[in-house]
């Protein structure tokens, strides 16, 4: 994800990403790697990134990256080509040379961890979750705009 620690809304997104990392457990650092890229390298110093990592209880395998503005612009440009748009509220996931996707970083941590776990090669979770319209008497998932049918 891309972030600027001076904007509280993005810090909340990273708190949610921390919850996702906890749900993924020991996969983080072995099968899943999280990279959080600062868009404000002048303010987000190495010391500040260490504070953020400690505050979020970031596990091994979660890297906080600080680069020059030119390097950030190049990465953003590449991600724009990948998905066609850019938002600080999106989390990108995937494997080099393979499938890539995005999800809003404020979604339910269980849903996000499930989505990421399904993109990892190997044994799959036991059952797919319904993605279509919600069943009668059930609330639709917060990430879908579909109505109850």
XYZ file of N, CA and C in Angstrom:
447
model
N 0.841 -1.182 0.000
C 0.000 0.000 0.000
C 0.885 1.244 0.000
N 0.297 2.345 -0.384
C 0.976 3.639 -0.365
C 0.394 4.429 0.803
N 1.241 5.185 1.485
C 0.742 5.922 2.647
C 1.572 7.184 2.880
N 0.994 8.031 3.695
C 1.641 9.239 4.195
C 1.218 9.303 5.662
N 2.140 9.127 6.580
C 1.780 8.976 7.991
C 1.137 10.219 8.594
N 1.199 11.349 7.898
C 0.572 12.565 8.442
C -0.936 12.575 8.228
N -1.444 11.671 7.411
C -2.882 11.620 7.149
C -3.498 10.473 7.940
N -4.281 10.814 8.936
C -4.850 9.826 9.863
C -5.686 8.774 9.144
N -6.400 9.149 8.072
C -7.235 8.175 7.366
C -6.383 7.045 6.794
N -5.181 7.360 6.331
C -4.303 6.323 5.799
C -3.699 5.499 6.925
N -3.487 6.126 8.068
C -2.954 5.385 9.205
C -3.989 4.362 9.674
N -5.273 4.702 9.595
C -6.335 3.747 9.923
C -6.321 2.576 8.955
N -6.075 2.846 7.682
C -5.963 1.777 6.699
C -4.828 0.829 7.090
N -3.720 1.381 7.556
C -2.588 0.548 7.941
C -2.886 -0.235 9.221
N -3.678 0.324 10.113
C -4.100 -0.429 11.290
C -4.929 -1.645 10.855
N -5.777 -1.436 9.862
C -6.575 -2.530 9.334
C -5.672 -3.573 8.663
N -4.661 -3.109 7.955
C -3.708 -4.026 7.326
C -2.955 -4.821 8.396
N -2.723 -4.218 9.546
C -2.096 -4.913 10.660
C -2.996 -6.056 11.147
N -4.298 -5.813 11.181
C -5.246 -6.863 11.571
C -5.220 -8.005 10.552
N -5.106 -7.651 9.275
C -5.009 -8.662 8.221
C -3.754 -9.504 8.423
N -2.625 -8.836 8.710
C -1.363 -9.552 8.920
C -1.489 -10.527 10.096
N -2.163 -10.123 11.156
C -2.354 -11.016 12.308
C -3.179 -12.242 11.919
N -4.203 -12.041 11.079
C -5.035 -13.161 10.651
C -4.269 -14.109 9.721
N -3.329 -13.564 8.950
C -2.527 -14.407 8.062
C -1.471 -15.197 8.842
N -1.152 -14.743 10.053
C -0.243 -15.475 10.941
C 1.138 -15.679 10.364
N 1.630 -16.915 10.429
C 3.011 -17.193 10.019
C 3.219 -17.174 8.505
N 2.156 -16.938 7.740
C 2.320 -16.779 6.284
C 3.041 -15.472 5.966
N 2.867 -14.469 6.834
C 3.547 -13.189 6.618
C 5.033 -13.400 6.897
N 5.845 -13.111 5.910
C 7.281 -13.305 6.034
C 7.763 -14.585 5.379
N 6.823 -15.467 5.005
C 7.203 -16.695 4.298
C 6.499 -16.788 2.948
N 5.176 -16.649 2.953
C 4.395 -16.730 1.718
C 3.803 -15.387 1.309
N 3.646 -14.512 2.266
C 3.071 -13.184 2.039
C 4.046 -12.143 2.554
N 4.296 -11.135 1.734
C 5.156 -10.029 2.134
C 4.379 -8.742 1.931
N 4.432 -7.879 2.917
C 3.707 -6.608 2.867
C 4.730 -5.500 2.700
N 4.473 -4.627 1.737
C 5.326 -3.464 1.516
C 4.465 -2.218 1.607
N 4.788 -1.342 2.520
C 4.099 -0.070 2.676
C 5.060 1.017 2.235
N 4.660 1.753 1.197
C 5.521 2.744 0.568
C 5.091 4.145 0.984
N 6.007 4.875 1.610
C 5.720 6.246 2.029
C 5.714 7.167 0.813
N 4.686 8.007 0.736
C 4.607 9.012 -0.328
C 5.183 10.341 0.122
N 5.670 10.382 1.355
C 6.232 11.612 1.914
C 7.597 11.301 2.535
N 8.621 11.062 1.690
C 9.925 10.670 2.237
C 10.570 11.748 3.107
N 10.195 13.002 2.927
C 10.773 14.068 3.760
C 10.282 13.967 5.204
N 9.016 13.648 5.388
C 8.438 13.555 6.725
C 8.610 12.157 7.320
N 8.464 11.142 6.510
C 8.545 9.761 6.988
C 9.998 9.286 6.973
N 10.734 9.715 7.975
C 12.147 9.351 8.102
C 12.262 7.880 8.501
N 13.482 7.350 8.480
C 13.690 5.968 8.910
C 13.215 5.773 10.351
N 13.484 6.752 11.187
C 13.065 6.657 12.589
C 11.537 6.638 12.689
N 10.882 7.481 11.888
C 9.413 7.534 11.894
C 8.838 6.203 11.400
N 9.433 5.615 10.379
C 8.956 4.326 9.868
C 9.116 3.227 10.919
N 10.206 3.290 11.689
C 10.396 2.322 12.769
C 9.325 2.479 13.839
N 8.967 3.725 14.163
C 7.900 3.986 15.127
C 6.574 3.418 14.637
N 6.286 3.632 13.358
C 5.040 3.130 12.776
C 5.011 1.603 12.854
N 6.109 0.964 12.471
C 6.181 -0.505 12.508
C 5.949 -1.021 13.927
N 6.543 -0.359 14.896
C 6.374 -0.773 16.296
C 4.935 -0.556 16.748
N 4.359 0.598 16.401
C 2.988 0.911 16.782
C 1.998 -0.086 16.187
N 2.257 -0.521 14.958
C 1.362 -1.463 14.277
C 1.674 -2.912 14.624
N 2.731 -3.128 15.419
C 3.173 -4.484 15.749
C 3.398 -5.281 14.456
N 4.108 -4.645 13.525
C 4.345 -5.234 12.205
C 5.240 -6.468 12.323
N 4.800 -7.588 11.763
C 5.613 -8.807 11.831
C 6.772 -8.750 10.838
N 7.717 -9.690 10.987
C 8.768 -9.853 9.979
C 8.059 -10.103 8.657
N 8.556 -9.516 7.608
C 7.903 -9.689 6.320
C 7.057 -8.492 5.930
N 6.935 -7.516 6.831
C 6.244 -6.264 6.499
C 7.312 -5.190 6.449
N 7.572 -4.682 5.262
C 8.614 -3.669 5.055
C 7.993 -2.297 4.852
N 8.571 -1.319 5.502
C 8.167 0.071 5.319
C 9.246 0.725 4.473
N 8.836 1.228 3.320
C 9.779 1.701 2.308
C 9.717 3.213 2.194
N 10.881 3.812 2.171
C 11.020 5.254 1.979
C 11.944 5.441 0.792
N 11.462 6.106 -0.239
C 12.256 6.303 -1.447
C 12.195 7.769 -1.851
N 12.986 8.116 -2.835
C 12.938 9.484 -3.347
C 11.596 9.716 -4.021
N 11.242 10.971 -4.197
C 9.979 11.292 -4.855
C 9.957 10.755 -6.285
N 11.096 10.800 -6.977
C 11.154 10.266 -8.346
C 10.898 8.760 -8.361
N 11.488 8.033 -7.423
C 11.268 6.587 -7.346
C 9.805 6.279 -7.020
N 9.216 7.055 -6.108
C 7.791 6.882 -5.795
C 6.931 7.126 -7.024
N 7.233 8.198 -7.756
C 6.457 8.508 -8.956
C 6.553 7.389 -9.988
N 7.734 6.806 -10.131
C 7.916 5.696 -11.076
C 7.092 4.482 -10.651
N 7.114 4.155 -9.363
C 6.341 3.018 -8.869
C 4.845 3.263 -9.046
N 4.390 4.452 -8.716
C 2.973 4.789 -8.887
C 2.584 4.683 -10.353
N 3.449 5.163 -11.242
C 3.189 5.070 -12.677
C 3.030 3.613 -13.104
N 3.897 2.745 -12.610
C 3.800 1.323 -12.958
C 2.521 0.700 -12.406
N 2.146 1.057 -11.191
C 0.919 0.509 -10.619
C -0.307 1.044 -11.363
N -0.249 2.285 -11.822
C -1.338 2.840 -12.618
C -1.515 2.051 -13.906
N -0.402 1.690 -14.548
C -0.493 0.890 -15.771
C -1.066 -0.482 -15.462
N -0.748 -0.986 -14.300
C -1.223 -2.311 -13.913
C -2.736 -2.316 -13.722
N -3.256 -1.357 -12.994
C -4.672 -1.352 -12.649
C -5.477 -0.251 -13.333
N -4.826 0.707 -13.948
C -5.543 1.760 -14.652
C -5.929 2.945 -13.788
N -5.689 2.895 -12.505
C -6.015 3.993 -11.612
C -5.178 3.855 -10.354
N -5.205 4.884 -9.541
C -4.409 4.859 -8.310
C -5.223 5.480 -7.192
N -5.167 4.865 -6.058
C -5.823 5.409 -4.879
C -5.010 5.039 -3.656
N -4.908 5.953 -2.721
C -4.202 5.661 -1.476
C -5.009 4.724 -0.598
N -6.263 4.478 -0.961
C -7.119 3.616 -0.160
C -7.072 2.164 -0.624
N -6.298 1.893 -1.684
C -6.216 0.534 -2.215
C -4.991 -0.188 -1.695
N -5.132 -1.475 -1.561
C -4.014 -2.358 -1.255
C -3.834 -3.254 -2.471
N -2.623 -3.305 -3.001
C -2.306 -4.151 -4.144
C -1.777 -5.476 -3.627
N -2.142 -6.568 -4.282
C -1.594 -7.863 -3.906
C -1.391 -8.706 -5.161
N -0.456 -9.634 -5.089
C -0.212 -10.519 -6.214
C 1.186 -11.073 -6.191
N 1.547 -11.734 -7.309
C 2.857 -12.351 -7.451
C 3.513 -11.784 -8.699
N 4.819 -11.539 -8.668
C 5.497 -11.024 -9.863
C 5.256 -11.933 -11.065
N 4.895 -11.322 -12.190
C 4.678 -12.069 -13.420
C 3.405 -12.888 -13.429
N 2.509 -12.633 -12.485
C 1.303 -13.440 -12.385
C 0.117 -12.546 -12.039
N -0.869 -13.128 -11.406
C -2.103 -12.460 -11.022
C -1.840 -11.307 -10.049
N -2.478 -10.168 -10.295
C -2.442 -9.039 -9.372
C -3.859 -8.551 -9.162
N -4.136 -8.070 -7.987
C -5.443 -7.522 -7.691
C -5.332 -6.388 -6.695
N -6.455 -5.770 -6.417
C -6.510 -4.703 -5.424
C -7.751 -4.912 -4.566
N -7.734 -4.338 -3.397
C -8.928 -4.281 -2.579
C -8.879 -3.016 -1.743
N -10.053 -2.471 -1.406
C -10.071 -1.313 -0.512
C -9.524 -1.714 0.844
N -8.577 -0.955 1.341
C -7.894 -1.295 2.577
C -8.733 -1.204 3.822
N -9.940 -0.670 3.724
C -10.795 -0.555 4.905
C -11.783 -1.707 5.023
N -11.732 -2.652 4.089
C -12.648 -3.791 4.156
C -12.383 -4.627 5.402
N -13.297 -5.528 5.674
C -13.202 -6.413 6.831
C -11.907 -7.223 6.780
N -11.106 -7.227 7.854
C -9.827 -7.950 7.856
C -9.957 -9.439 7.557
N -11.047 -10.077 8.007
C -11.233 -11.500 7.705
C -11.397 -11.722 6.202
N -12.181 -10.871 5.567
C -12.371 -10.978 4.114
C -11.059 -10.751 3.370
N -10.299 -9.749 3.812
C -9.041 -9.432 3.134
C -8.025 -10.560 3.309
N -7.917 -11.091 4.517
C -6.981 -12.197 4.754
C -7.381 -13.407 3.923
N -8.670 -13.673 3.812
C -9.156 -14.791 3.006
C -8.799 -14.590 1.541
N -8.992 -13.389 1.041
C -8.683 -13.097 -0.361
C -7.191 -13.296 -0.643
N -6.352 -12.806 0.252
C -4.908 -12.961 0.062
C -4.511 -14.432 0.172
N -5.064 -15.143 1.155
C -4.729 -16.559 1.345
C -5.088 -17.381 0.114
N -6.148 -17.021 -0.563
C -6.563 -17.750 -1.765
C -5.622 -17.518 -2.942
N -4.844 -16.453 -2.910
C -3.918 -16.195 -4.016
C -2.578 -16.910 -3.829
N -2.381 -17.552 -2.664
C -1.138 -18.259 -2.373
C -1.236 -19.680 -2.922
N -0.224 -20.144 -3.663
C -0.261 -21.538 -4.133
C -0.281 -22.505 -2.956
N -0.893 -23.646 -3.172
C -0.944 -24.664 -2.124
C -2.367 -24.985 -1.736
N -2.552 -25.648 -0.595
C -3.903 -26.019 -0.166
C -4.789 -24.786 -0.018
N -5.990 -24.917 -0.498
C -6.951 -23.821 -0.439
C -7.804 -23.918 0.824
N -8.338 -22.777 1.268
C -9.314 -22.844 2.356
C -10.473 -23.761 1.956
N -11.130 -24.357 2.925
C -12.109 -25.414 2.686
C -13.258 -25.012 1.771
N -13.750 -23.797 1.877
C -14.957 -23.461 1.143
C -14.884 -22.027 0.642
N -15.326 -21.819 -0.598
C -15.413 -20.471 -1.135
C -16.572 -19.756 -0.481
N -16.432 -18.469 -0.312
C -17.520 -17.677 0.246
C -18.366 -17.108 -0.880
N -19.639 -16.984 -0.629
C -20.570 -16.457 -1.612
C -20.222 -15.003 -1.904
N -20.102 -14.665 -3.202
C -19.759 -13.307 -3.586
C -20.924 -12.591 -4.248
N -21.968 -13.300 -4.589
C -23.108 -12.693 -5.273
C -24.036 -12.000 -4.305
N -25.287 -11.824 -4.736
C -26.261 -11.183 -3.853
C -26.404 -11.957 -2.555
N -26.678 -11.237 -1.489
C -26.841 -11.869 -0.181
C -28.121 -12.694 -0.150
N -28.126 -13.753 0.638
C -29.321 -14.566 0.824
C -30.333 -13.766 1.629
N -31.593 -14.106 1.461
C -32.634 -13.438 2.241
C -32.339 -13.600 3.725
N -32.473 -12.509 4.455
C -32.240 -12.536 5.889
C -30.785 -12.297 6.273
N -29.891 -12.166 5.297
C -28.477 -11.909 5.556
C -28.105 -10.546 4.991
N -27.185 -9.897 5.664
C -26.687 -8.611 5.180
C -25.696 -8.844 4.046
N -25.725 -7.993 2.994
C -24.707 -8.120 1.956
C -23.335 -7.767 2.515
N -22.305 -8.321 1.914
C -20.932 -8.009 2.327
C -20.701 -6.512 2.157
N -19.901 -5.890 3.029
C -19.688 -4.446 2.933
C -18.964 -4.037 1.657
N -18.258 -4.962 0.999
C -17.498 -4.614 -0.188
C -18.285 -4.779 -1.474
N -19.554 -5.162 -1.382
C -20.341 -5.333 -2.592
C -21.477 -4.326 -2.613
N -21.824 -3.898 -3.801
C -22.923 -2.954 -3.955
C -24.215 -3.705 -4.301
N -24.160 -5.033 -4.310
C -25.324 -5.829 -4.697
C -26.370 -5.823 -3.585
N -27.612 -5.887 -4.006
C -28.714 -5.859 -3.056
C -29.094 -7.269 -2.644
N -29.896 -7.356 -1.603
C -30.440 -8.641 -1.163
C -31.483 -9.061 -2.170
N -31.432 -10.335 -2.603
C -32.423 -10.851 -3.566
C -33.329 -11.865 -2.915
